[in-house]
Short mmCIF file of N, CA and C in Angstrom, two decimals:
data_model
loop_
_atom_site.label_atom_id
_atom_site.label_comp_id
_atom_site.label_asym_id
_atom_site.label_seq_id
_atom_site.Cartn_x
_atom_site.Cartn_y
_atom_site.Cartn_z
N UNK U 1 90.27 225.35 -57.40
CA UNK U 1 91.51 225.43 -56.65
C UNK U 1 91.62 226.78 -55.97
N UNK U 2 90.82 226.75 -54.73
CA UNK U 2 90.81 228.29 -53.94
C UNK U 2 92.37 228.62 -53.72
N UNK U 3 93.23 227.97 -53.50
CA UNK U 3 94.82 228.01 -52.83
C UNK U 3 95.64 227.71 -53.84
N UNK U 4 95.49 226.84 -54.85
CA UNK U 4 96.58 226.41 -56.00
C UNK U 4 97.32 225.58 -55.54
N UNK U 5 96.21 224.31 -54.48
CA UNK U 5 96.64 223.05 -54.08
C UNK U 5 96.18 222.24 -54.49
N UNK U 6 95.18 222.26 -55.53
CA UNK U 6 94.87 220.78 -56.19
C UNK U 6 93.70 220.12 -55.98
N UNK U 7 92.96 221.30 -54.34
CA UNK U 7 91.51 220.77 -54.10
C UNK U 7 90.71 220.64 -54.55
N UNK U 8 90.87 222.13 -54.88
CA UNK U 8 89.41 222.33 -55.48
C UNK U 8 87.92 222.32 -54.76
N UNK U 9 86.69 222.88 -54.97
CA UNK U 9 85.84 223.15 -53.79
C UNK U 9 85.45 221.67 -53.30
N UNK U 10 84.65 221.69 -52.47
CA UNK U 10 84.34 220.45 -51.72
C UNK U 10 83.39 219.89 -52.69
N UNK U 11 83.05 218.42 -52.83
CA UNK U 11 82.37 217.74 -54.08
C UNK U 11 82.48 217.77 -55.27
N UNK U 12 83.80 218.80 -55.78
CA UNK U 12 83.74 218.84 -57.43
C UNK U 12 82.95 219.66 -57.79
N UNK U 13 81.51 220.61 -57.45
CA UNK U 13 80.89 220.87 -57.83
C UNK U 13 81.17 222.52 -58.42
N UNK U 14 82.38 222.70 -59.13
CA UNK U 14 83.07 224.18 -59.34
C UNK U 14 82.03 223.88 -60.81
N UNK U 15 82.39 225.47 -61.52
CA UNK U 15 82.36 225.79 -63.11
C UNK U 15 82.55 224.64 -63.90
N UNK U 16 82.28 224.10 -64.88
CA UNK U 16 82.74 223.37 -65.75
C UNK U 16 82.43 221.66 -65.41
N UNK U 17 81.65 221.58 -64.12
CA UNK U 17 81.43 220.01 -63.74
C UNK U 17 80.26 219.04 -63.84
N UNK U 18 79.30 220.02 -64.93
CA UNK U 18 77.90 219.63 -65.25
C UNK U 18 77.82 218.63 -66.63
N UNK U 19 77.21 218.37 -66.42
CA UNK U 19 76.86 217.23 -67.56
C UNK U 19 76.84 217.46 -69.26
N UNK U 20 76.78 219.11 -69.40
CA UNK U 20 76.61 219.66 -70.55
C UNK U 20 75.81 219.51 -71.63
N UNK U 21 74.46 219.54 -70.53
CA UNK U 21 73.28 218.90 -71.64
C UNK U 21 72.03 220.26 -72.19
N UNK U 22 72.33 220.89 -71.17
CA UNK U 22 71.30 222.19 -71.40
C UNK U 22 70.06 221.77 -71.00
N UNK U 23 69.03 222.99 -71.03
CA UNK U 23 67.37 222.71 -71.01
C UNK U 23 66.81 221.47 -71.66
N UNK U 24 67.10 221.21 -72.37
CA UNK U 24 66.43 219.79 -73.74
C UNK U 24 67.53 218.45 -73.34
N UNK U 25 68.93 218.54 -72.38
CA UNK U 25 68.38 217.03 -72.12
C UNK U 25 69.62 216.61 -73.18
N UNK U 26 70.27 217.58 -73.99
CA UNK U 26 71.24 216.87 -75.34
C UNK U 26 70.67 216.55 -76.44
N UNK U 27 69.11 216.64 -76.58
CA UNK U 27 68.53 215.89 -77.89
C UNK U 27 68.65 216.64 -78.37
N UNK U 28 68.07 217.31 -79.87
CA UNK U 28 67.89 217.88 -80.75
C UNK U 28 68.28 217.41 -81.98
N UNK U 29 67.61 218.93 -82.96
CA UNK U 29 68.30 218.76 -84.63
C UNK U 29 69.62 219.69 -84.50
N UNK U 30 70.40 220.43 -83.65
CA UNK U 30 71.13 221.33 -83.83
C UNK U 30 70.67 222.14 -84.28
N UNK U 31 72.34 223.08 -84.57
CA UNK U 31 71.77 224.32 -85.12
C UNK U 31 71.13 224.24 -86.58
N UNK U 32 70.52 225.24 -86.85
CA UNK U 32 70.14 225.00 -88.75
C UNK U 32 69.09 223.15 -88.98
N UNK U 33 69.29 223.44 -88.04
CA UNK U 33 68.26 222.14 -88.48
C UNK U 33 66.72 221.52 -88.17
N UNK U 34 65.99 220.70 -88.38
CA UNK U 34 64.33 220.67 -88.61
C UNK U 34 63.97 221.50 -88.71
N UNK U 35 62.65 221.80 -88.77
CA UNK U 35 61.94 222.49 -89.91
C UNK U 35 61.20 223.63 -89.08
N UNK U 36 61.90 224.24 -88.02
CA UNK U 36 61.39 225.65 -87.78
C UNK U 36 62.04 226.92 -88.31
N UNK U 37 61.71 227.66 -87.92
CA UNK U 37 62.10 229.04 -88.35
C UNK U 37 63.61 229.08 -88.55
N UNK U 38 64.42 229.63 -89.97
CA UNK U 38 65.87 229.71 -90.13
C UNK U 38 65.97 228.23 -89.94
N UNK U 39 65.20 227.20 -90.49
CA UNK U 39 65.54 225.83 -91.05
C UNK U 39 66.77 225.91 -91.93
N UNK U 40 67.43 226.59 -92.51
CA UNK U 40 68.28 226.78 -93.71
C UNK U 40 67.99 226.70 -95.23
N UNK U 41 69.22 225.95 -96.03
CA UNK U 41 68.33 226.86 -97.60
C UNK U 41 67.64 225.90 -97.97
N UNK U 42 67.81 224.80 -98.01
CA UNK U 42 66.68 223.33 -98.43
C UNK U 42 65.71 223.18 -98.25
N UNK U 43 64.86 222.25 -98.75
CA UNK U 43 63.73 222.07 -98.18
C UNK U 43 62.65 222.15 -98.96
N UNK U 44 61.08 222.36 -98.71
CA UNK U 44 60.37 222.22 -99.72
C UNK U 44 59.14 223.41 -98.43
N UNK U 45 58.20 223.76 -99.53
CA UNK U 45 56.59 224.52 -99.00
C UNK U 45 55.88 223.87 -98.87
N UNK U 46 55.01 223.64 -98.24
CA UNK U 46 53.66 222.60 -98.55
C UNK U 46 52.48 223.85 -97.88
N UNK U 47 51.27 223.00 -99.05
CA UNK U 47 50.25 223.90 -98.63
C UNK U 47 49.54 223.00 -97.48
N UNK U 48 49.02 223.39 -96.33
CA UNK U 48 48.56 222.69 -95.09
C UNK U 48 46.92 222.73 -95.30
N UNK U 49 46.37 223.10 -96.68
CA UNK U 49 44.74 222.85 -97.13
C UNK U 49 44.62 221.44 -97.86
N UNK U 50 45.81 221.71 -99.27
CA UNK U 50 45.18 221.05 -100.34
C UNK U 50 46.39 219.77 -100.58
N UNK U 51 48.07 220.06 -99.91
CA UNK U 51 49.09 219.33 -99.69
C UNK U 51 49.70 219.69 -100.76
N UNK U 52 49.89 220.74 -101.75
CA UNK U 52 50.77 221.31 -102.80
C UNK U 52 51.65 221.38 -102.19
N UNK U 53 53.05 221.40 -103.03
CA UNK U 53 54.15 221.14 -102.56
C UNK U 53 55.12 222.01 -103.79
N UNK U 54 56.35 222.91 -103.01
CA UNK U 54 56.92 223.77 -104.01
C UNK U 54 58.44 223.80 -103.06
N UNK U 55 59.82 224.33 -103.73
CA UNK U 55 60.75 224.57 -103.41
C UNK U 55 60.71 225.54 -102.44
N UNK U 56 61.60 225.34 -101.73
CA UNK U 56 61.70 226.76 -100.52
C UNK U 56 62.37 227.53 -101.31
N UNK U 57 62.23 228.91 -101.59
CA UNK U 57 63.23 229.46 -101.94
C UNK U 57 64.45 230.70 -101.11
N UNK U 58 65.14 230.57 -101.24
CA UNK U 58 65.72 231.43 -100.42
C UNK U 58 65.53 233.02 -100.24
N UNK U 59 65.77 233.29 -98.73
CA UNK U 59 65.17 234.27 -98.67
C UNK U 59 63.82 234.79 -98.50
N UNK U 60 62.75 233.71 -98.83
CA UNK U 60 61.46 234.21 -99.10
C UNK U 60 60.72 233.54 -98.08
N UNK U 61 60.62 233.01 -96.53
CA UNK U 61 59.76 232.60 -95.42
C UNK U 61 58.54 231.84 -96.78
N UNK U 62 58.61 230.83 -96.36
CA UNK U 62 57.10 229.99 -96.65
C UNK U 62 55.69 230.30 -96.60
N UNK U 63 55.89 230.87 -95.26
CA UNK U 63 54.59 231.57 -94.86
C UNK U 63 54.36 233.05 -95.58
N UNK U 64 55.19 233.38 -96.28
CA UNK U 64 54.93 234.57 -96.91
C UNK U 64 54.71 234.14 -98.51
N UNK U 65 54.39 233.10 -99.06
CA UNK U 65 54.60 232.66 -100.23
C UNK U 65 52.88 231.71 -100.36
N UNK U 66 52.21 231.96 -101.65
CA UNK U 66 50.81 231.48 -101.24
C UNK U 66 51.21 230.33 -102.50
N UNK U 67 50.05 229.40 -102.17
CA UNK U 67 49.71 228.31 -102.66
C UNK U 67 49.41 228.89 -104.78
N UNK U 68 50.12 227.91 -105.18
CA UNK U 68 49.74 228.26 -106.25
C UNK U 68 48.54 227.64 -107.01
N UNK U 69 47.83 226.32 -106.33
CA UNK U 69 46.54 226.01 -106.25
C UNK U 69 45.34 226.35 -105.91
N UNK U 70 45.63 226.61 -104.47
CA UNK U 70 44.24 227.10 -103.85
C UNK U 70 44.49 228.59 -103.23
N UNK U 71 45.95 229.45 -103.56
CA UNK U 71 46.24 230.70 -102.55
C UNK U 71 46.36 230.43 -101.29
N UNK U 72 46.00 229.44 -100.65
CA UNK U 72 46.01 229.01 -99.15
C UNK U 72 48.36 229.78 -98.52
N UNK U 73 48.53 230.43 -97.66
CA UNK U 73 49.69 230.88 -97.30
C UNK U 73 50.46 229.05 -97.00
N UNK U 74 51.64 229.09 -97.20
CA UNK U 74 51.96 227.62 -97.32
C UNK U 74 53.21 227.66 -96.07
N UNK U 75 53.33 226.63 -95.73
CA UNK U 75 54.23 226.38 -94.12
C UNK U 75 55.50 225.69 -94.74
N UNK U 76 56.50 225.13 -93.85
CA UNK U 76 57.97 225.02 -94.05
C UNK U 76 57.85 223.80 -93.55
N UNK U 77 58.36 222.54 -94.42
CA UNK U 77 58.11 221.01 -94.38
C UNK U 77 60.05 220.55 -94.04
#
């Protein structure tokens, strides 16, 4: 509304008239969610050699935590 008549620019096409989908389209896990980096506190380790499998624990990155089978560094499932 350039004047404070009700127009508004030509086509609608002001601030606020987009679809509100972002880069990705609307899909996703949100925030805190699937299994990348700052996944949140759940979840489990797996070793990506031998398939051992352990609690995430908080605080402690996966990848910084080794296999208690084979030592292999274990990823975030």
């Amino acid at each position: 509304m350039p004047r404070g008549d009700g127009t508004g620019p030509p086509g609608g096409g002001g601030p606020g008239s987009g679809g509100g989908r972002g880069r990705a389209g609307g899909r996703g896990a949100g925030r805190m969610g699937g299994s990348r980096a700052g996944a949140g506190p759940t979840g489990e380790c797996v070793c990506p050699a031998c398939g051992t499998t352990a609690p995430h624990q908080v605080g402690a990155p996966c990848n910084q935590q080794q296999c208690p089978q084979c030592g292999t560094a274990m990823v975030r499932r």
